[in-house]
Amino acid sequence: VQLVESGGGMVQPGGSLRLSCAASGFTFSSYHMSWVRQAPGKGPEWVSGINTGGGSTYYADSVKGRFTISRDNAKNTLYLQMNRLKPEDTALYYCASLIPGVVVTTTDLEDFGSWGQGTQVTVSS
């Protein structure tokens, strides 16, 4: 199993970034997926989740209305479109696959079976 995030960088407040997570080594389309972030000095925070088919999506209140999660099962890729970024969005962003059988709405990090290495997002003027 391999998850590789990309697309992070530095952006000014109000800007946008699109994160990608390339999956390999497992049947991507069979797994619910999530994005989790960790800000400096803080614990991990669940950001968003998406079901296997991509038709159901869920967001933390802190990002609702600004972030959009999506997936392309033909390309084995998960995305996170981030708009109207704020300084408090600064964090290392990880994609993670959920353990089979776990509901897609879980925010319990122990329900995530595999993680990528993370991509850094910095929002600063």
XYZ file of N, CA and C in Angstrom:
375
model
N 0.841 -1.188 0.000
C 0.000 0.000 0.000
C 0.883 1.248 0.000
N 0.588 2.136 -0.908
C 1.343 3.393 -0.949
C 0.394 4.552 -1.254
N 0.521 5.597 -0.464
C -0.215 6.834 -0.659
C 0.799 7.967 -0.718
N 0.748 8.733 -1.807
C 1.724 9.804 -1.999
C 0.989 11.117 -2.261
N 1.108 12.049 -1.310
C 0.463 13.344 -1.440
C 1.354 14.318 -2.210
N 0.716 15.263 -2.863
C 1.430 16.333 -3.553
C 0.524 17.541 -3.652
N 1.102 18.670 -4.065
C 0.305 19.872 -4.288
C 0.376 20.911 -3.202
N 1.061 20.611 -2.112
C 1.186 21.587 -1.054
C 2.103 22.727 -1.464
N 2.161 23.744 -0.613
C 3.014 24.893 -0.886
C 2.654 26.043 0.009
N 3.188 27.203 -0.335
C 2.902 28.410 0.420
C 1.952 29.292 -0.392
N 0.954 29.813 0.283
C -0.044 30.631 -0.397
C -0.478 31.750 0.532
N -0.913 32.855 -0.025
C -1.398 33.964 0.778
C -2.812 33.693 1.262
N -3.214 34.299 2.372
C -4.606 34.161 2.821
C -5.584 34.522 1.712
N -6.617 33.710 1.598
C -7.595 33.894 0.538
C -7.284 33.126 -0.729
N -6.096 32.552 -0.791
C -5.684 31.809 -1.970
C -6.221 30.390 -1.995
N -5.800 29.648 -3.014
C -6.285 28.280 -3.228
C -5.123 27.339 -3.505
N -5.334 26.091 -3.143
C -4.423 25.005 -3.481
C -5.248 23.757 -3.756
N -4.697 22.870 -4.577
C -5.331 21.571 -4.814
C -4.342 20.478 -4.455
N -4.680 19.705 -3.457
C -3.850 18.578 -3.054
C -4.274 17.327 -3.806
N -3.304 16.472 -4.097
C -3.569 15.176 -4.715
C -2.950 14.082 -3.872
N -3.523 12.907 -3.956
C -2.998 11.737 -3.256
C -3.069 10.563 -4.224
N -1.914 10.115 -4.677
C -1.850 8.994 -5.600
C -1.755 7.696 -4.823
N -2.653 6.770 -5.120
C -2.726 5.511 -4.383
C -2.251 4.360 -5.256
N -1.583 3.408 -4.641
C -1.151 2.215 -5.351
C -1.009 1.067 -4.367
N -1.033 -0.138 -4.900
C -0.818 -1.319 -4.073
C -2.068 -1.884 -3.420
N -3.210 -1.287 -3.712
C -4.470 -1.803 -3.189
C -5.589 -1.358 -4.122
N -6.783 -1.917 -3.921
C -7.926 -1.588 -4.768
C -8.543 -0.292 -4.264
N -8.041 0.808 -4.781
C -8.406 2.137 -4.304
C -9.918 2.343 -4.270
N -10.604 1.887 -5.302
C -12.042 2.131 -5.419
C -12.864 1.427 -4.353
N -12.264 0.517 -3.620
C -12.983 -0.230 -2.581
C -12.844 0.384 -1.194
N -12.101 1.460 -1.084
C -11.803 2.044 0.223
C -12.351 3.462 0.351
N -13.055 3.707 1.480
C -13.334 5.084 1.854
C -11.987 5.772 2.131
N -11.948 7.084 1.868
C -10.701 7.819 2.047
C -10.949 9.106 2.836
N -9.899 9.608 3.459
C -10.006 10.846 4.215
C -8.749 11.689 4.081
N -8.899 12.955 4.404
C -7.774 13.859 4.583
C -7.716 14.225 6.065
N -6.504 14.227 6.589
C -6.245 14.590 7.979
C -5.086 15.588 7.979
N -5.110 16.562 8.866
C -4.026 17.532 8.914
C -3.479 17.644 10.332
N -2.240 18.080 10.418
C -1.621 18.314 11.726
C -0.868 19.628 11.685
N -1.330 20.568 12.479
C -0.684 21.870 12.571
C 0.479 21.799 13.548
N 1.423 22.702 13.425
C 2.580 22.693 14.328
C 2.155 22.757 15.788
N 2.642 21.832 16.587
C 2.356 21.836 18.007
C 0.983 21.335 18.394
N 0.226 20.827 17.435
C -1.127 20.341 17.712
C -1.271 18.888 17.293
N -2.339 18.268 17.756
C -2.615 16.898 17.372
C -3.260 16.820 16.001
N -3.358 15.620 15.441
C -3.992 15.441 14.140
C -5.460 15.853 14.186
N -5.939 16.393 13.078
C -7.319 16.842 12.955
C -7.908 16.272 11.672
N -9.023 15.536 11.814
C -9.723 15.054 10.624
C -10.282 16.249 9.863
N -10.122 16.240 8.535
C -10.555 17.353 7.697
C -11.768 16.988 6.850
N -11.700 15.818 6.176
C -12.752 15.477 5.229
C -12.710 13.990 4.918
N -13.869 13.440 4.533
C -13.946 12.050 4.148
C -14.822 11.868 2.922
N -14.589 10.782 2.188
C -15.349 10.502 0.971
C -15.558 8.993 0.866
N -16.734 8.600 0.390
C -17.008 7.174 0.306
C -16.370 6.586 -0.943
N -16.523 5.265 -1.108
C -15.821 4.575 -2.187
C -16.169 5.116 -3.571
N -17.435 5.400 -3.797
C -17.870 5.866 -5.110
C -17.721 7.350 -5.329
N -17.485 8.086 -4.264
C -17.318 9.532 -4.377
C -18.600 10.318 -4.253
N -19.717 9.638 -4.056
C -20.988 10.340 -4.026
C -21.348 10.951 -2.688
N -20.658 10.555 -1.641
C -20.920 11.091 -0.301
C -19.636 11.688 0.261
N -19.734 12.929 0.694
C -18.574 13.631 1.220
C -18.905 14.282 2.559
N -17.900 14.442 3.395
C -18.093 14.953 4.741
C -16.926 15.882 5.081
N -17.230 16.901 5.903
C -16.224 17.914 6.205
C -16.259 18.316 7.669
N -15.094 18.674 8.183
C -15.033 19.299 9.495
C -15.644 20.695 9.389
N -16.238 21.151 10.472
C -16.867 22.473 10.461
C -15.875 23.576 10.080
N -14.626 23.377 10.439
C -13.612 24.401 10.203
C -13.310 24.620 8.718
N -13.668 23.650 7.880
C -13.345 23.772 6.444
C -14.587 23.723 5.555
N -15.733 23.471 6.149
C -16.960 23.327 5.371
C -17.236 24.604 4.582
N -17.552 24.430 3.302
C -17.825 25.573 2.447
C -16.592 26.128 1.759
N -15.408 25.703 2.200
C -14.153 26.184 1.593
C -13.372 25.061 0.913
N -13.456 23.859 1.452
C -12.719 22.721 0.911
C -13.681 21.769 0.211
N -13.166 21.082 -0.820
C -13.943 20.071 -1.530
C -13.090 18.832 -1.738
N -13.581 17.710 -1.236
C -12.891 16.440 -1.438
C -13.504 15.742 -2.647
N -12.668 15.053 -3.412
C -13.155 14.290 -4.559
C -12.178 13.162 -4.842
N -12.579 12.268 -5.711
C -11.707 11.158 -6.080
C -11.962 10.773 -7.517
N -10.924 10.225 -8.147
C -11.016 9.670 -9.490
C -10.559 8.220 -9.385
N -11.506 7.311 -9.322
C -11.148 5.899 -9.127
C -10.436 5.317 -10.348
N -10.664 5.879 -11.504
C -9.961 5.401 -12.703
C -8.479 5.754 -12.648
N -8.167 6.834 -11.952
C -6.776 7.280 -11.822
C -6.186 6.945 -10.455
N -6.965 6.280 -9.592
C -6.494 5.938 -8.242
C -5.967 7.174 -7.500
N -6.724 8.246 -7.571
C -6.265 9.505 -7.003
C -7.362 10.172 -6.182
N -6.959 10.689 -5.042
C -7.823 11.454 -4.147
C -7.396 12.914 -4.227
N -8.361 13.820 -4.123
C -8.064 15.248 -4.224
C -8.649 16.015 -3.043
N -8.061 17.182 -2.788
C -8.649 18.131 -1.850
C -8.452 19.524 -2.427
N -9.535 20.117 -2.898
C -9.502 21.489 -3.383
C -9.736 22.415 -2.193
N -8.802 23.306 -1.962
C -8.861 24.196 -0.805
C -8.936 25.641 -1.288
N -10.034 26.291 -0.992
C -10.243 27.687 -1.388
C -10.347 28.562 -0.156
N -10.194 29.859 -0.361
C -10.302 30.857 0.730
C -9.481 30.409 1.937
N -8.241 30.084 1.666
C -7.376 29.565 2.719
C -7.100 30.622 3.785
N -6.954 30.138 5.017
C -6.710 30.989 6.166
C -5.384 30.584 6.823
N -4.753 31.461 7.566
C -3.514 31.089 8.259
C -3.694 29.852 9.148
N -4.859 29.693 9.731
C -5.086 28.533 10.600
C -5.208 27.222 9.832
N -5.213 27.283 8.499
C -5.182 26.058 7.702
C -3.758 25.527 7.531
N -2.778 26.286 7.981
C -1.385 25.850 7.886
C -1.192 24.545 8.643
N -0.698 23.536 7.942
C -0.548 22.207 8.537
C 0.106 21.267 7.532
N 0.486 20.127 8.039
C 0.901 19.012 7.189
C -0.356 18.205 6.890
N -0.654 18.024 5.612
C -1.889 17.360 5.199
C -1.575 15.932 4.745
N -2.334 14.988 5.297
C -2.163 13.577 4.990
C -3.435 13.027 4.353
N -3.272 12.118 3.397
C -4.418 11.308 2.982
C -4.309 9.959 3.680
N -5.448 9.347 3.912
C -5.476 8.086 4.633
C -6.619 7.227 4.126
N -6.396 5.938 4.079
C -7.446 4.995 3.716
C -8.079 4.448 4.989
N -9.381 4.250 4.945
C -10.087 3.727 6.107
C -10.021 2.200 6.137
N -9.981 1.661 7.318
C -10.009 0.212 7.487
C -11.332 -0.313 6.943
N -11.334 -1.398 6.175
C -12.589 -1.941 5.646
C -13.624 -2.178 6.737
N -14.856 -1.778 6.450
C -15.938 -1.962 7.402
C -16.213 -0.762 8.272
N -15.309 0.181 8.302
C -15.484 1.392 9.107
C -16.335 2.388 8.314
N -17.224 3.091 9.017
C -18.075 4.044 8.324
C -17.261 5.239 7.856
N -17.642 5.792 6.743
C -16.864 6.863 6.119
C -16.864 8.129 6.976
N -17.837 8.266 7.859
C -17.932 9.472 8.690
C -17.043 9.429 9.925
N -16.285 8.351 10.098
C -15.443 8.270 11.287
C -14.395 9.378 11.329
N -14.149 9.873 12.512
C -13.059 10.824 12.737
C -12.030 10.238 13.702
N -12.206 8.976 14.046
C -11.277 8.275 14.933
C -10.061 7.859 14.119
N -8.927 8.423 14.440
C -7.724 8.166 13.647
C -7.304 6.699 13.692
N -7.746 5.966 14.683
C -7.414 4.536 14.751
C -8.154 3.739 13.685
N -9.152 4.362 13.039
C -9.886 3.699 11.968
C -9.205 3.842 10.605
N -8.064 4.536 10.594
C -7.369 4.755 9.322
C -6.217 3.770 9.209
N -6.226 2.975 8.145
C -5.258 1.902 8.050
C -3.924 2.296 7.459
N -3.928 3.116 6.433
C -2.695 3.513 5.758
C -2.664 5.020 5.578
N -1.458 5.571 5.670
C -1.250 7.018 5.583
C -0.164 7.323 4.557
N -0.290 8.504 3.956
C 0.805 9.002 3.138
C 1.848 9.684 4.004
N 2.834 10.293 3.350
C 3.911 10.959 4.084
C 3.565 12.413 4.400
N 2.528 12.927 3.770
C 2.082 14.284 4.042
C 2.641 15.301 3.060
N 1.896 16.394 2.894
C 2.345 17.521 2.081
C 2.068 18.793 2.876
N 3.047 19.689 2.912
C 2.946 20.879 3.749
C 2.158 21.983 3.055
N 1.217 22.547 3.790
C 0.464 23.718 3.335
C 0.740 24.853 4.306
N 1.216 25.959 3.790
C 1.495 27.132 4.612
C 0.728 28.330 4.051
N -0.082 28.928 4.912
C -0.882 30.083 4.508
C -0.363 31.289 5.284
N 0.263 32.207 4.573
C 0.888 33.338 5.236
C 1.028 34.493 4.255
N 0.921 35.699 4.786
C 1.136 36.883 3.965
C 2.582 37.351 4.073
